[in-house]
Short mmCIF file of C-alpha atoms in Angstrom, two decimals:
data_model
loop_
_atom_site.label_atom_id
_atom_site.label_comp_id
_atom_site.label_asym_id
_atom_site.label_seq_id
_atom_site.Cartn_x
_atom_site.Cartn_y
_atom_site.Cartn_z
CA UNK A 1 -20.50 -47.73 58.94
CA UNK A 2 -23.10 -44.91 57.49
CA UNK A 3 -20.60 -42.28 58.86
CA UNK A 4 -17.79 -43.76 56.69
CA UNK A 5 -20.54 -43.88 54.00
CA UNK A 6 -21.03 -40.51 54.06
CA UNK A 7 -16.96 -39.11 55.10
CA UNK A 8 -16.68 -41.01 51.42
CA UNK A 9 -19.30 -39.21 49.52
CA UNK A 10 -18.27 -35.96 51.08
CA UNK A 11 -14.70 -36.49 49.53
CA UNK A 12 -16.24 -37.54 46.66
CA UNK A 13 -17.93 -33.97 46.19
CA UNK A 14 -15.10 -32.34 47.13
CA UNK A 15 -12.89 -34.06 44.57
CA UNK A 16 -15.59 -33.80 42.12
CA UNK A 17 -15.63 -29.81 42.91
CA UNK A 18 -12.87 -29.53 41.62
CA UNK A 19 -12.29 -31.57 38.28
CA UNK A 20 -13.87 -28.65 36.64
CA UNK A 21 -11.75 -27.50 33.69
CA UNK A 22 -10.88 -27.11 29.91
CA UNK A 23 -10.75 -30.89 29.67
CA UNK A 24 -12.79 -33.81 29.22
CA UNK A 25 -13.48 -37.54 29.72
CA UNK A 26 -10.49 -38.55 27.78
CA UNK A 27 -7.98 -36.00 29.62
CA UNK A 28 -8.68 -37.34 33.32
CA UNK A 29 -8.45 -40.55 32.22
CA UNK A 30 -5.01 -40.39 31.18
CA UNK A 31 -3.56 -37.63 33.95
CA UNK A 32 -5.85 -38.93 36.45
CA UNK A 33 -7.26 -42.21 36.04
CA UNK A 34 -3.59 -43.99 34.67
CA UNK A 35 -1.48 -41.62 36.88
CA UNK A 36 -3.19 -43.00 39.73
CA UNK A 37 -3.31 -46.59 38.72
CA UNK A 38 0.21 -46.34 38.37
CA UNK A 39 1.11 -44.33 41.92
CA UNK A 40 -0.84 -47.44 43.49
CA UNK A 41 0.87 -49.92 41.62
CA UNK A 42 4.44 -47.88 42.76
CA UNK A 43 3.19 -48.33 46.35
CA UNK A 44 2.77 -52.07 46.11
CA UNK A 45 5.62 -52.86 44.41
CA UNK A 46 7.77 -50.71 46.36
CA UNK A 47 6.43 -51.91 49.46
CA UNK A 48 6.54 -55.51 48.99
CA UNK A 49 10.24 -55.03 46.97
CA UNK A 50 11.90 -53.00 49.85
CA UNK A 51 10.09 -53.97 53.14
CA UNK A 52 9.70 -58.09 52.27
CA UNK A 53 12.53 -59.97 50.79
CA UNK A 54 11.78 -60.12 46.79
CA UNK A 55 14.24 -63.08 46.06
CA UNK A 56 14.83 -65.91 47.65
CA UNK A 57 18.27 -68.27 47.17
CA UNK A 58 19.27 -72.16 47.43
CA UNK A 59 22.70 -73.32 47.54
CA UNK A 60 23.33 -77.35 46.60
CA UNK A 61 26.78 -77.41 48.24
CA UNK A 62 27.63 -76.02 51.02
CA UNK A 63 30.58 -73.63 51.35
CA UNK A 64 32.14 -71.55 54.42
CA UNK A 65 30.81 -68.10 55.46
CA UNK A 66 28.25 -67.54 57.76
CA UNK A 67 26.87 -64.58 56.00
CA UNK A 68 26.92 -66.58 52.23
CA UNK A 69 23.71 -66.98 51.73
CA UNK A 70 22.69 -63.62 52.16
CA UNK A 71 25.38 -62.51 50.08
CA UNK A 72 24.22 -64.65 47.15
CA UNK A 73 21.10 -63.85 47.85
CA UNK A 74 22.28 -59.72 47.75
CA UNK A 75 24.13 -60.88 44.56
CA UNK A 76 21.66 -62.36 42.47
CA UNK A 77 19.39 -59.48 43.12
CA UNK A 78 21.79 -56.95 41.88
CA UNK A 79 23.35 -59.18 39.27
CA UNK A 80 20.21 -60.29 37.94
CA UNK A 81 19.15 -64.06 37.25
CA UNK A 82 18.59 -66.85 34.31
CA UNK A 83 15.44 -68.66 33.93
CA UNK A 84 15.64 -72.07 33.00
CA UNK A 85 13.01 -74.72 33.32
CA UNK A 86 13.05 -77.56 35.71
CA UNK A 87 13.93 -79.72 32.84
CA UNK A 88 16.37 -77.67 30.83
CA UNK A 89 19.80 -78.33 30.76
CA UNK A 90 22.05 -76.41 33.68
CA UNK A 91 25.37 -75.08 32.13
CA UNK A 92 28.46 -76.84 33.45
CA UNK A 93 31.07 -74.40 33.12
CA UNK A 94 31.56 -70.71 32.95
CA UNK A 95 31.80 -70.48 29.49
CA UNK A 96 28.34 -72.20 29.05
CA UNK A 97 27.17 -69.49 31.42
CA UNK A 98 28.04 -66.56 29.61
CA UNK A 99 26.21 -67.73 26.57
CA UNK A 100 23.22 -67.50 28.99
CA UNK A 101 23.92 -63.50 29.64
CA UNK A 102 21.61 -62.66 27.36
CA UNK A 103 18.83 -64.30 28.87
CA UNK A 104 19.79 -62.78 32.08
CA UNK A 105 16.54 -60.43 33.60
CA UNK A 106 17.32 -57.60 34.93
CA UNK A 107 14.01 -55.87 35.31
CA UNK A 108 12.60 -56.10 38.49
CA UNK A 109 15.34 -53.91 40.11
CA UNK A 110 13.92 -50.70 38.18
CA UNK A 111 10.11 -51.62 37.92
CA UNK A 112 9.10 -49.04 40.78
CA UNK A 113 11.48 -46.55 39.31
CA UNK A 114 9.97 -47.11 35.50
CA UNK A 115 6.32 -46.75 37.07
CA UNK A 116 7.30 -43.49 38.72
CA UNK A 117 8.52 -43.02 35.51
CA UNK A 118 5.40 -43.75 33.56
CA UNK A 119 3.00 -41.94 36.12
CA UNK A 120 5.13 -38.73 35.26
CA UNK A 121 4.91 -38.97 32.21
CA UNK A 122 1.14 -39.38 32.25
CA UNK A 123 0.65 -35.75 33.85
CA UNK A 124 3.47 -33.91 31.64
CA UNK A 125 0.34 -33.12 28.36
CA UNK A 126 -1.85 -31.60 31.36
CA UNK A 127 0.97 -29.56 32.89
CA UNK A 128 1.57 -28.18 28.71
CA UNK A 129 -1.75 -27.50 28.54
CA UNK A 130 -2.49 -25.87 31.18
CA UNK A 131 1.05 -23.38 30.40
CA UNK A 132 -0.45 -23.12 27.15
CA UNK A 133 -3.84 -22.05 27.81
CA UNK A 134 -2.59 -19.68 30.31
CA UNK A 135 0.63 -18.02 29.04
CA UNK A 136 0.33 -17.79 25.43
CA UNK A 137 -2.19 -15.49 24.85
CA UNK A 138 -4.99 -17.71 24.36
CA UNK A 139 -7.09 -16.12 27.10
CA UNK A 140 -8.02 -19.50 28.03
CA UNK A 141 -7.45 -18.38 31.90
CA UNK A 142 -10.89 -16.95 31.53
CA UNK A 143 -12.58 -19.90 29.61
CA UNK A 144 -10.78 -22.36 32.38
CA UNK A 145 -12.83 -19.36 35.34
CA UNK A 146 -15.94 -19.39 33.64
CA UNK A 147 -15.55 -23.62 33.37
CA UNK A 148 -14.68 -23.60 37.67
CA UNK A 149 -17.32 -21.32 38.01
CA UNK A 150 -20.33 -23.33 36.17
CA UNK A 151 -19.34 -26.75 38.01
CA UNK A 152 -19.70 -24.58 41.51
CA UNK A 153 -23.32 -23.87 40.21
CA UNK A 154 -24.01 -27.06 40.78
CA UNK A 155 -23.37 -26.60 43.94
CA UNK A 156 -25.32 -22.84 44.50
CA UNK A 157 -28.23 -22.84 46.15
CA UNK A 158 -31.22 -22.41 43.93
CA UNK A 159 -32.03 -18.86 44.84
CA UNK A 160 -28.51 -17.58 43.98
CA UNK A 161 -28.20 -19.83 41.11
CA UNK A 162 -29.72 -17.03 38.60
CA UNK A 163 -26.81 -14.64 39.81
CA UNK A 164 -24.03 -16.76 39.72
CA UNK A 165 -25.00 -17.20 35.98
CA UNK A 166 -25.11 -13.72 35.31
CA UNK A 167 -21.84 -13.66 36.86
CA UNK A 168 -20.10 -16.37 34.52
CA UNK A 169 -21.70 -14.40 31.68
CA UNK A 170 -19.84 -11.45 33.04
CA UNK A 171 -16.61 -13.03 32.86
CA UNK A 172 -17.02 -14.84 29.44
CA UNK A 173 -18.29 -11.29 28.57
CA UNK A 174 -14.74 -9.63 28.96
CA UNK A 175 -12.95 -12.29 26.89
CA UNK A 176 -15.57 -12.23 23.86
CA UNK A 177 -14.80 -8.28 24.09
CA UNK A 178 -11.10 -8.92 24.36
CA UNK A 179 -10.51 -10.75 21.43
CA UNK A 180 -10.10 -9.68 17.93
CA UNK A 181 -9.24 -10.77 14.58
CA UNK A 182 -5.59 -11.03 13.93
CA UNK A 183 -4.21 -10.25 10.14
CA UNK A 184 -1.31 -12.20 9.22
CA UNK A 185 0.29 -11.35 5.93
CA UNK A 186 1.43 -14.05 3.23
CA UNK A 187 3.16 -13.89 -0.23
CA UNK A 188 -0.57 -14.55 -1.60
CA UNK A 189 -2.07 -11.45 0.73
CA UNK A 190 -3.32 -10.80 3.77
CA UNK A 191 -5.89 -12.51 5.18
CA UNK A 192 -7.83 -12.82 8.92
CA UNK A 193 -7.24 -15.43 11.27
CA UNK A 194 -10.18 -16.71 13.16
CA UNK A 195 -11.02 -15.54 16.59
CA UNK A 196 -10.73 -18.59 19.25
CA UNK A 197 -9.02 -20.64 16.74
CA UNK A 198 -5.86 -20.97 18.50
CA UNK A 199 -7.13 -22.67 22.07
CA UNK A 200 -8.71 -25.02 19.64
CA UNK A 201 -5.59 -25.77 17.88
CA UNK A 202 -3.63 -25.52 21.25
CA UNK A 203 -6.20 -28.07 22.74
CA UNK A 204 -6.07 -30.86 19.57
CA UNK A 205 -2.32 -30.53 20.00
CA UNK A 206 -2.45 -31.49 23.55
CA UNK A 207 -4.62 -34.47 22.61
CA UNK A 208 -2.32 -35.55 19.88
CA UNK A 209 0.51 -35.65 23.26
CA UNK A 210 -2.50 -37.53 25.11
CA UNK A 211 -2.14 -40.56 22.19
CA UNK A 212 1.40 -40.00 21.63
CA UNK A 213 2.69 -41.18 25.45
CA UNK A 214 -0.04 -43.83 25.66
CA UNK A 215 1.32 -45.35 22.63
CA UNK A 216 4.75 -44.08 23.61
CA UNK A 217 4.44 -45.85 27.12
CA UNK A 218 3.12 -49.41 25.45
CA UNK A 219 6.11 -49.49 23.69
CA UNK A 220 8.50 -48.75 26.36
CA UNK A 221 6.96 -51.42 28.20
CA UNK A 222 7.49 -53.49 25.68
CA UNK A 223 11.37 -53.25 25.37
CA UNK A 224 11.84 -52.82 29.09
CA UNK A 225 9.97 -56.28 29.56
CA UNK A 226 12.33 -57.71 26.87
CA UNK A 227 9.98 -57.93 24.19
CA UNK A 228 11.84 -57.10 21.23
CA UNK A 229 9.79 -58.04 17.98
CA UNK A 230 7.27 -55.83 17.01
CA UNK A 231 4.50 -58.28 17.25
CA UNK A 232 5.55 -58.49 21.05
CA UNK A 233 3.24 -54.61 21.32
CA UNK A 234 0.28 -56.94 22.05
CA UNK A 235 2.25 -58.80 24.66
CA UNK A 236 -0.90 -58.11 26.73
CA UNK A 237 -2.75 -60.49 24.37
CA UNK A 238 -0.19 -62.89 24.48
CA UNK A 239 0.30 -63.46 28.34
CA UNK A 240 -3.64 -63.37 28.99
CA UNK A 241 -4.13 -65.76 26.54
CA UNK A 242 -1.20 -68.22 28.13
CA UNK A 243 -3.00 -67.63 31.39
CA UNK A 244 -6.10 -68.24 30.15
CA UNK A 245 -4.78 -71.89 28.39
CA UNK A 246 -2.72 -72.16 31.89
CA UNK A 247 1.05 -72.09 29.97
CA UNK A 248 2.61 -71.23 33.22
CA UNK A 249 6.28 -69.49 33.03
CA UNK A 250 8.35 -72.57 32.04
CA UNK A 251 6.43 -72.84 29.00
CA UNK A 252 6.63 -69.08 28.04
CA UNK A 253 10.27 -67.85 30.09
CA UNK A 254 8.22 -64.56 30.58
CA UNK A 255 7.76 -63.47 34.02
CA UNK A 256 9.76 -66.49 35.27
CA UNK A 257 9.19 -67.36 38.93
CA UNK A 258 12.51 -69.20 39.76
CA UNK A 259 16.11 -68.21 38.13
CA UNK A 260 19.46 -69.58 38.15
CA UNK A 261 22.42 -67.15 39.65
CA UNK A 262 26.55 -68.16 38.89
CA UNK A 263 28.69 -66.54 41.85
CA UNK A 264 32.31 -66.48 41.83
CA UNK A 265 33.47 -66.41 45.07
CA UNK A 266 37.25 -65.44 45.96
CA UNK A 267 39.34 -66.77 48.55
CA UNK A 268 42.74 -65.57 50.23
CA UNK A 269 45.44 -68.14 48.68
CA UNK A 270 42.99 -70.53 47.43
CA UNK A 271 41.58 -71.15 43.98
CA UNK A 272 38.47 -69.04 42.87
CA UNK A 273 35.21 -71.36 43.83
CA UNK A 274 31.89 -70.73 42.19
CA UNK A 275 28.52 -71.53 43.11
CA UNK A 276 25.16 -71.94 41.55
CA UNK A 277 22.07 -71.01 43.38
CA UNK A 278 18.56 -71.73 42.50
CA UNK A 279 16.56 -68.39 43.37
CA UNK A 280 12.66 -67.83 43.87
CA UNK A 281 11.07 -64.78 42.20
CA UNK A 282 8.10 -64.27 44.46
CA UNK A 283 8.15 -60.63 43.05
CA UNK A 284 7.68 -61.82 39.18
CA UNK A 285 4.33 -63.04 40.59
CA UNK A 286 3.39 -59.49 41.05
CA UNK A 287 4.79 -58.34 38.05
CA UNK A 288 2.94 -60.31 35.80
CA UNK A 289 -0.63 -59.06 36.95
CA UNK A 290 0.35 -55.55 37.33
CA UNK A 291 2.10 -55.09 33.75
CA UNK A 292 -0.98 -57.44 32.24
CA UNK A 293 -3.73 -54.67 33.75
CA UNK A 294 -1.23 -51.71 32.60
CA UNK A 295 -1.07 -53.11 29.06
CA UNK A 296 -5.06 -53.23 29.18
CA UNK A 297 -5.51 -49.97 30.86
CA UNK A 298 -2.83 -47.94 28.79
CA UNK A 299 -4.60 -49.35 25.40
CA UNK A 300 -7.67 -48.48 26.51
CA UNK A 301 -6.49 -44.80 27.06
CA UNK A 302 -4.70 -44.99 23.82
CA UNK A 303 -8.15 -46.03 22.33
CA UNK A 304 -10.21 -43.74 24.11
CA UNK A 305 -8.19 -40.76 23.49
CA UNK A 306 -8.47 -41.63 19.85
CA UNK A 307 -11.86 -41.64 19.92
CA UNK A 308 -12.17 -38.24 21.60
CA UNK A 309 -9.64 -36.37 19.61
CA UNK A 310 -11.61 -37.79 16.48
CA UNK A 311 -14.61 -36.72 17.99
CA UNK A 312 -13.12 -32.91 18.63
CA UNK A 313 -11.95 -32.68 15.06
CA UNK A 314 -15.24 -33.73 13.91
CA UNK A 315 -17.53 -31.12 15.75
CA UNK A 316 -14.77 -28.26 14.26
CA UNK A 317 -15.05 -29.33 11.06
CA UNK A 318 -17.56 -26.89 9.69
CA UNK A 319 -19.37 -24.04 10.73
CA UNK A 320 -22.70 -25.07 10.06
CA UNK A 321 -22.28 -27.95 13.35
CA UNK A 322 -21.02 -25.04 15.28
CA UNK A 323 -23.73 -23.35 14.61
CA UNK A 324 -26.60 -26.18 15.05
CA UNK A 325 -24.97 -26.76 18.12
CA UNK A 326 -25.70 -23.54 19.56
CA UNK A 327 -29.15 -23.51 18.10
CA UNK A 328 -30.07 -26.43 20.12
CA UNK A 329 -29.51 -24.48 23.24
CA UNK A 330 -30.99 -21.11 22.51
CA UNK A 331 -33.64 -23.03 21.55
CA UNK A 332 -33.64 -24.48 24.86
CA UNK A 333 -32.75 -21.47 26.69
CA UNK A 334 -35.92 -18.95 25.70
CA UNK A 335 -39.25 -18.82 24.43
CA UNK A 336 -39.11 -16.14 22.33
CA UNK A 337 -36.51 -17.20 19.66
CA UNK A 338 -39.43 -17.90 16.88
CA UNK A 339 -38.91 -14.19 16.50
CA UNK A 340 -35.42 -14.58 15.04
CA UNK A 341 -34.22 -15.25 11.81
CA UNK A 342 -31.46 -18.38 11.39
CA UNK A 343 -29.13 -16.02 10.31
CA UNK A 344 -28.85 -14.21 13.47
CA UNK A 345 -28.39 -17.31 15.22
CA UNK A 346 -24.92 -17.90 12.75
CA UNK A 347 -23.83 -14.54 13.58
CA UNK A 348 -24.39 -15.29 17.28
CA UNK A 349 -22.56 -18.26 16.79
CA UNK A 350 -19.79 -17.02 14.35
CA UNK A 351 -19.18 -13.57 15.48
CA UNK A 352 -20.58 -13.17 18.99
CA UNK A 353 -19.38 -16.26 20.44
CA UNK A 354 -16.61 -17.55 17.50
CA UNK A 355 -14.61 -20.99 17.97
CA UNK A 356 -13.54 -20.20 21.08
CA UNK A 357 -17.00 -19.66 22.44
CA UNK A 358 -18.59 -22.15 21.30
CA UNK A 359 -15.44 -24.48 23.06
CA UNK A 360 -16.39 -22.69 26.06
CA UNK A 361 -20.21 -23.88 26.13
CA UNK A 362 -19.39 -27.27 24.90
CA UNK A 363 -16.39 -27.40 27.79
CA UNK A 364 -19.31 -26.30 30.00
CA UNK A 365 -21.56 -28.68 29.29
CA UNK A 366 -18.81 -31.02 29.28
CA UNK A 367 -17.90 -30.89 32.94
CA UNK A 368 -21.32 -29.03 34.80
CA UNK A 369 -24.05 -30.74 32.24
CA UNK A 370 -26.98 -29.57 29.97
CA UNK A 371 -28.82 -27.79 32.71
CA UNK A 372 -25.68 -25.00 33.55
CA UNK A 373 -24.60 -25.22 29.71
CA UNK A 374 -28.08 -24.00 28.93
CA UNK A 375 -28.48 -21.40 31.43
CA UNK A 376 -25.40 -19.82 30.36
CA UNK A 377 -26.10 -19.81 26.84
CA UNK A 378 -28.96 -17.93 27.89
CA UNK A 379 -27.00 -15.48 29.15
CA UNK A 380 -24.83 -14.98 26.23
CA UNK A 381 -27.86 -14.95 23.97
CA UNK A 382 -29.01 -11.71 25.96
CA UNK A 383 -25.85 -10.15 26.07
CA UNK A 384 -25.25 -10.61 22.41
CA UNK A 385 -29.35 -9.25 21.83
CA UNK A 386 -28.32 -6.11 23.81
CA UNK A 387 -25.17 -5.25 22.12
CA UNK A 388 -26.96 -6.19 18.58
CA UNK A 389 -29.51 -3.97 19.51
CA UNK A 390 -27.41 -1.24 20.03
CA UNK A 391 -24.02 -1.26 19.40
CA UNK A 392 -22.70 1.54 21.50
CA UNK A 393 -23.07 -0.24 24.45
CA UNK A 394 -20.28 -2.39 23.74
CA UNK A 395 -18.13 0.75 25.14
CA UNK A 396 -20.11 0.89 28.24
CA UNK A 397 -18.80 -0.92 31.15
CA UNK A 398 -20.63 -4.04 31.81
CA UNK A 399 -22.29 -2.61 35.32
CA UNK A 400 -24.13 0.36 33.49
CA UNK A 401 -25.54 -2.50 31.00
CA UNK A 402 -29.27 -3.83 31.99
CA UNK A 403 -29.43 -7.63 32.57
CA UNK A 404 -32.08 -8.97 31.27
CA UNK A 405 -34.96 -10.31 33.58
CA UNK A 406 -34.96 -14.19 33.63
CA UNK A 407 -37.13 -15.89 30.96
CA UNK A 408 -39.22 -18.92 30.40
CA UNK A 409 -36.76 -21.68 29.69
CA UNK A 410 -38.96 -24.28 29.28
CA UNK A 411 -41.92 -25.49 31.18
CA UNK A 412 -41.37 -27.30 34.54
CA UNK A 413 -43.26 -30.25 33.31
CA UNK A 414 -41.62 -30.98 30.51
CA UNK A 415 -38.17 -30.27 31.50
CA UNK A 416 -37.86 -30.67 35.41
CA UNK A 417 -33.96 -30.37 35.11
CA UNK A 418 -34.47 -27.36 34.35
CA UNK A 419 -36.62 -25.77 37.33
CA UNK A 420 -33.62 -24.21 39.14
CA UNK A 421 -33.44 -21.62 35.93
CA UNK A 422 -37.41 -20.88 35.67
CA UNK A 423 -39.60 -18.68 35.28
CA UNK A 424 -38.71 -15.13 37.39
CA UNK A 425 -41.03 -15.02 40.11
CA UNK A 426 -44.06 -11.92 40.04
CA UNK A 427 -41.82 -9.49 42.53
CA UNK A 428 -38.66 -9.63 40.59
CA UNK A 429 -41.21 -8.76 37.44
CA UNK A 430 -42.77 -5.99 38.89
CA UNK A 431 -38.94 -4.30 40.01
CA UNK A 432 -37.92 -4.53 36.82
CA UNK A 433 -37.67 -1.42 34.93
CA UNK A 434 -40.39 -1.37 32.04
CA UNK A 435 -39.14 0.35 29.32
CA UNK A 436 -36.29 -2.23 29.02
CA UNK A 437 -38.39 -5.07 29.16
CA UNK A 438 -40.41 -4.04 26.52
CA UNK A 439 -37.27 -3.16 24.45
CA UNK A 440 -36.64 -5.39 21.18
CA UNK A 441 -33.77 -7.29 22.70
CA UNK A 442 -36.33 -9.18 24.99
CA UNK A 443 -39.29 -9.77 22.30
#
């Protein structure tokens, strides 16, 4: 039992290795939390639809055939079935009978199929993010690396963990370089468009799909069911409640449990006979409870992908939170930042860093916590010291540019996440070179 235990935490790890990207809460819960809630759901409908019989059939009168039965039984399957109550009226005729076709349910053939469906449809805004984060010149290949990268920190061994920063640093390094201000000209002028803007943009976009096929798919489930007024969208109110009062089928004709089935049957030379067979829906049984916890789950999606794309909007919405957010974590990240003026910080957060940097950390922090998200703020803060310090070096390749020498974070005792990223120890002091330690971009 501990082995499974721990062969289940292992995968765990594994799985959780690898979640790390330009995404958060809100995006695996729709590509990953609903499209797996729906692949399950596939499986067990599937399997108890095509490997147990899903419909069962009685005939009243018997007729000649051995293999009738199972041909009504085929027949009302494919043909589909009317619910009536136990004490409605049976139609007498066929004419009465095709003023039921309208009633007829035909649903339960196609509800693996529309599930399939649905779970598709669920990974389709991850698939156009990720093509547009990596092929329309949004660099966001690098910001997705750096992301990777910091969750595998977690993971580092703490002795390495300091260079495996440095590292990520590297990398964002080469896309704050890369990018540029682009000039776009108008009938009023010309005027700059902000650096990082567009993965932003890109990224709100893709949340806007997100809420659009969660909403999209409660409809659809809706009219497939047979729900046609537009009160029938909280259908998942509606059938709780009857469950809840115990209005079983006959009172509601949704999901019904037994159906009625009219089959002509032809004869060589004789008139055409017709039967009526009363069919049990064993499947419908299923149906219900899988479509009520779909209706739940896909609202609450809908409503937590609201709340999220809100929530991104919000922290864009000026540049003063941009830059408070990254003064929390320089803050965090060195001792020495009394030195500094706030203005400095705003240019480290507008300039240095831009939108698209400051995404980065908070996509960071996001997916490998405050811990990694610090430590790599650090890192940018010394880069962007260095390079303020003197500009030329911006032309130097990043191997001829001194890193600098790990700082005081915070203290152990006050911050014990933070240990991993402490103080340097007195041999790594004493190698490093002490004219750039002493330079301004380390005071």
């Amino acid at each position: 039992m501990t082995k499974l235990v721990d062969d289940a935490l292992r995968i765990c790890e594994k799985v959780n290795t690898h979640l790390g990207d330009l995404e958060d809460f809100a995006d695996r819960f729709n590509y990953f939390g609903c499209g797996l809630v729906l692949l399950v759901c596939v499986f067990v409908v599937s399997t108890r639809q095509y490997f147990f019989s899903p419909i069962s059939c009685f005939i009243a009168t018997e007729v000649g055939g051995t293999n009738l039965l199972s041909y009504v039984e085929n027949y009302c399957w494919v043909q589909g079935t009317v619910p009536i109550t136990y004490t409605g009226r049976m139609p007498t005729n066929e004419t009465e009978w095709l003023q039921l076709e309208e009633k007829k349910i035909l649903y339960y053939q196609w509800v693996p199929f529309v599930l399939g469906l649905q779970c598709i449809l669920f990974c389709l805004p991850r698939l156009i993010w990720k093509m547009l984060y990596l092929h329309s010149g949004t660099n966001g290949n690098i910001l997705s690396q750096v992301v990777l990268r910091s969750v595998e920190v977690l993971h580092t061994p703490p002795s390495e963990r300091q260079a495996a920063i440095n590292e990520i640093a590297d990398i964002a390094e080469y896309y704050f370089a890369k990018r540029f201000p682009r000039k776009i000209s108008t009938g009023l002028g010309r005027f700059e468009y902000p650096r990082g803007i567009n993965i932003i943009v890109a990224y709100l976009v893709v949340k806007v799909l997100y809420l659009i096929n969660a909403i999209g798919q409660l409809v659809m489930m809706q009219r497939f069911l047979g729900f046609s007024a537009i009160t029938d969208l909280a259908y998942g109110f509606s059938v709780l409640r009857d469950i809840v009062n115990g209005h079983d089928w006959q009172v509601t004709q949704i999901f019904p449990r037994v159906g009625f089935c009219y089959v002509e049957l032809k004869f060589l030379g004789v008139r055409t006979n017709a039967v009526t067979a009363q069919c049990a829906l064993p499947l419908n049984m299923l149906n219900e409870k899988i479509y009520l916890f779909l209706w739940w789950w896909i609202m609450a999606a809908a409503c937590i992908t609201t709340f999220y794309l809100c929530l991104w909007i919000f922290r864009f919405s000026t540049r003063n939170r941009e830059a408070n957010y990254v003064f929390k974590y320089v803050q965090l990240s060195t001792d020495t930042f009394t030195n500094y003026e706030d203005k400095e910080v705003e240019n480290f957060a507008h300039h240095y860093l831009s939108h698209g940097g400051i995404f980065l950390v908070r996509m960071v922090r996001l997916n490998a916590g405050e811990q990694v998200a610090a430590a790599v703020v650090k890192a940018f803060w010394e880069r962007y010291r260095l390079t303020n310090m003197d500009p030329l070096r911006r032309s130097f390749p990043l191997s001829n540019v001194p890193t600098a020498p790990a700082s005081n974070i915070v203290p152990r005792d006050l911050y014990p996440q933070f240990k991993s990223f402490s103080k340097a120890t007195p041999s790594e002091k004493e190698g490093a070179d002490v004219d750039t330690i002493h330079t301004p971009a380390y005071v």
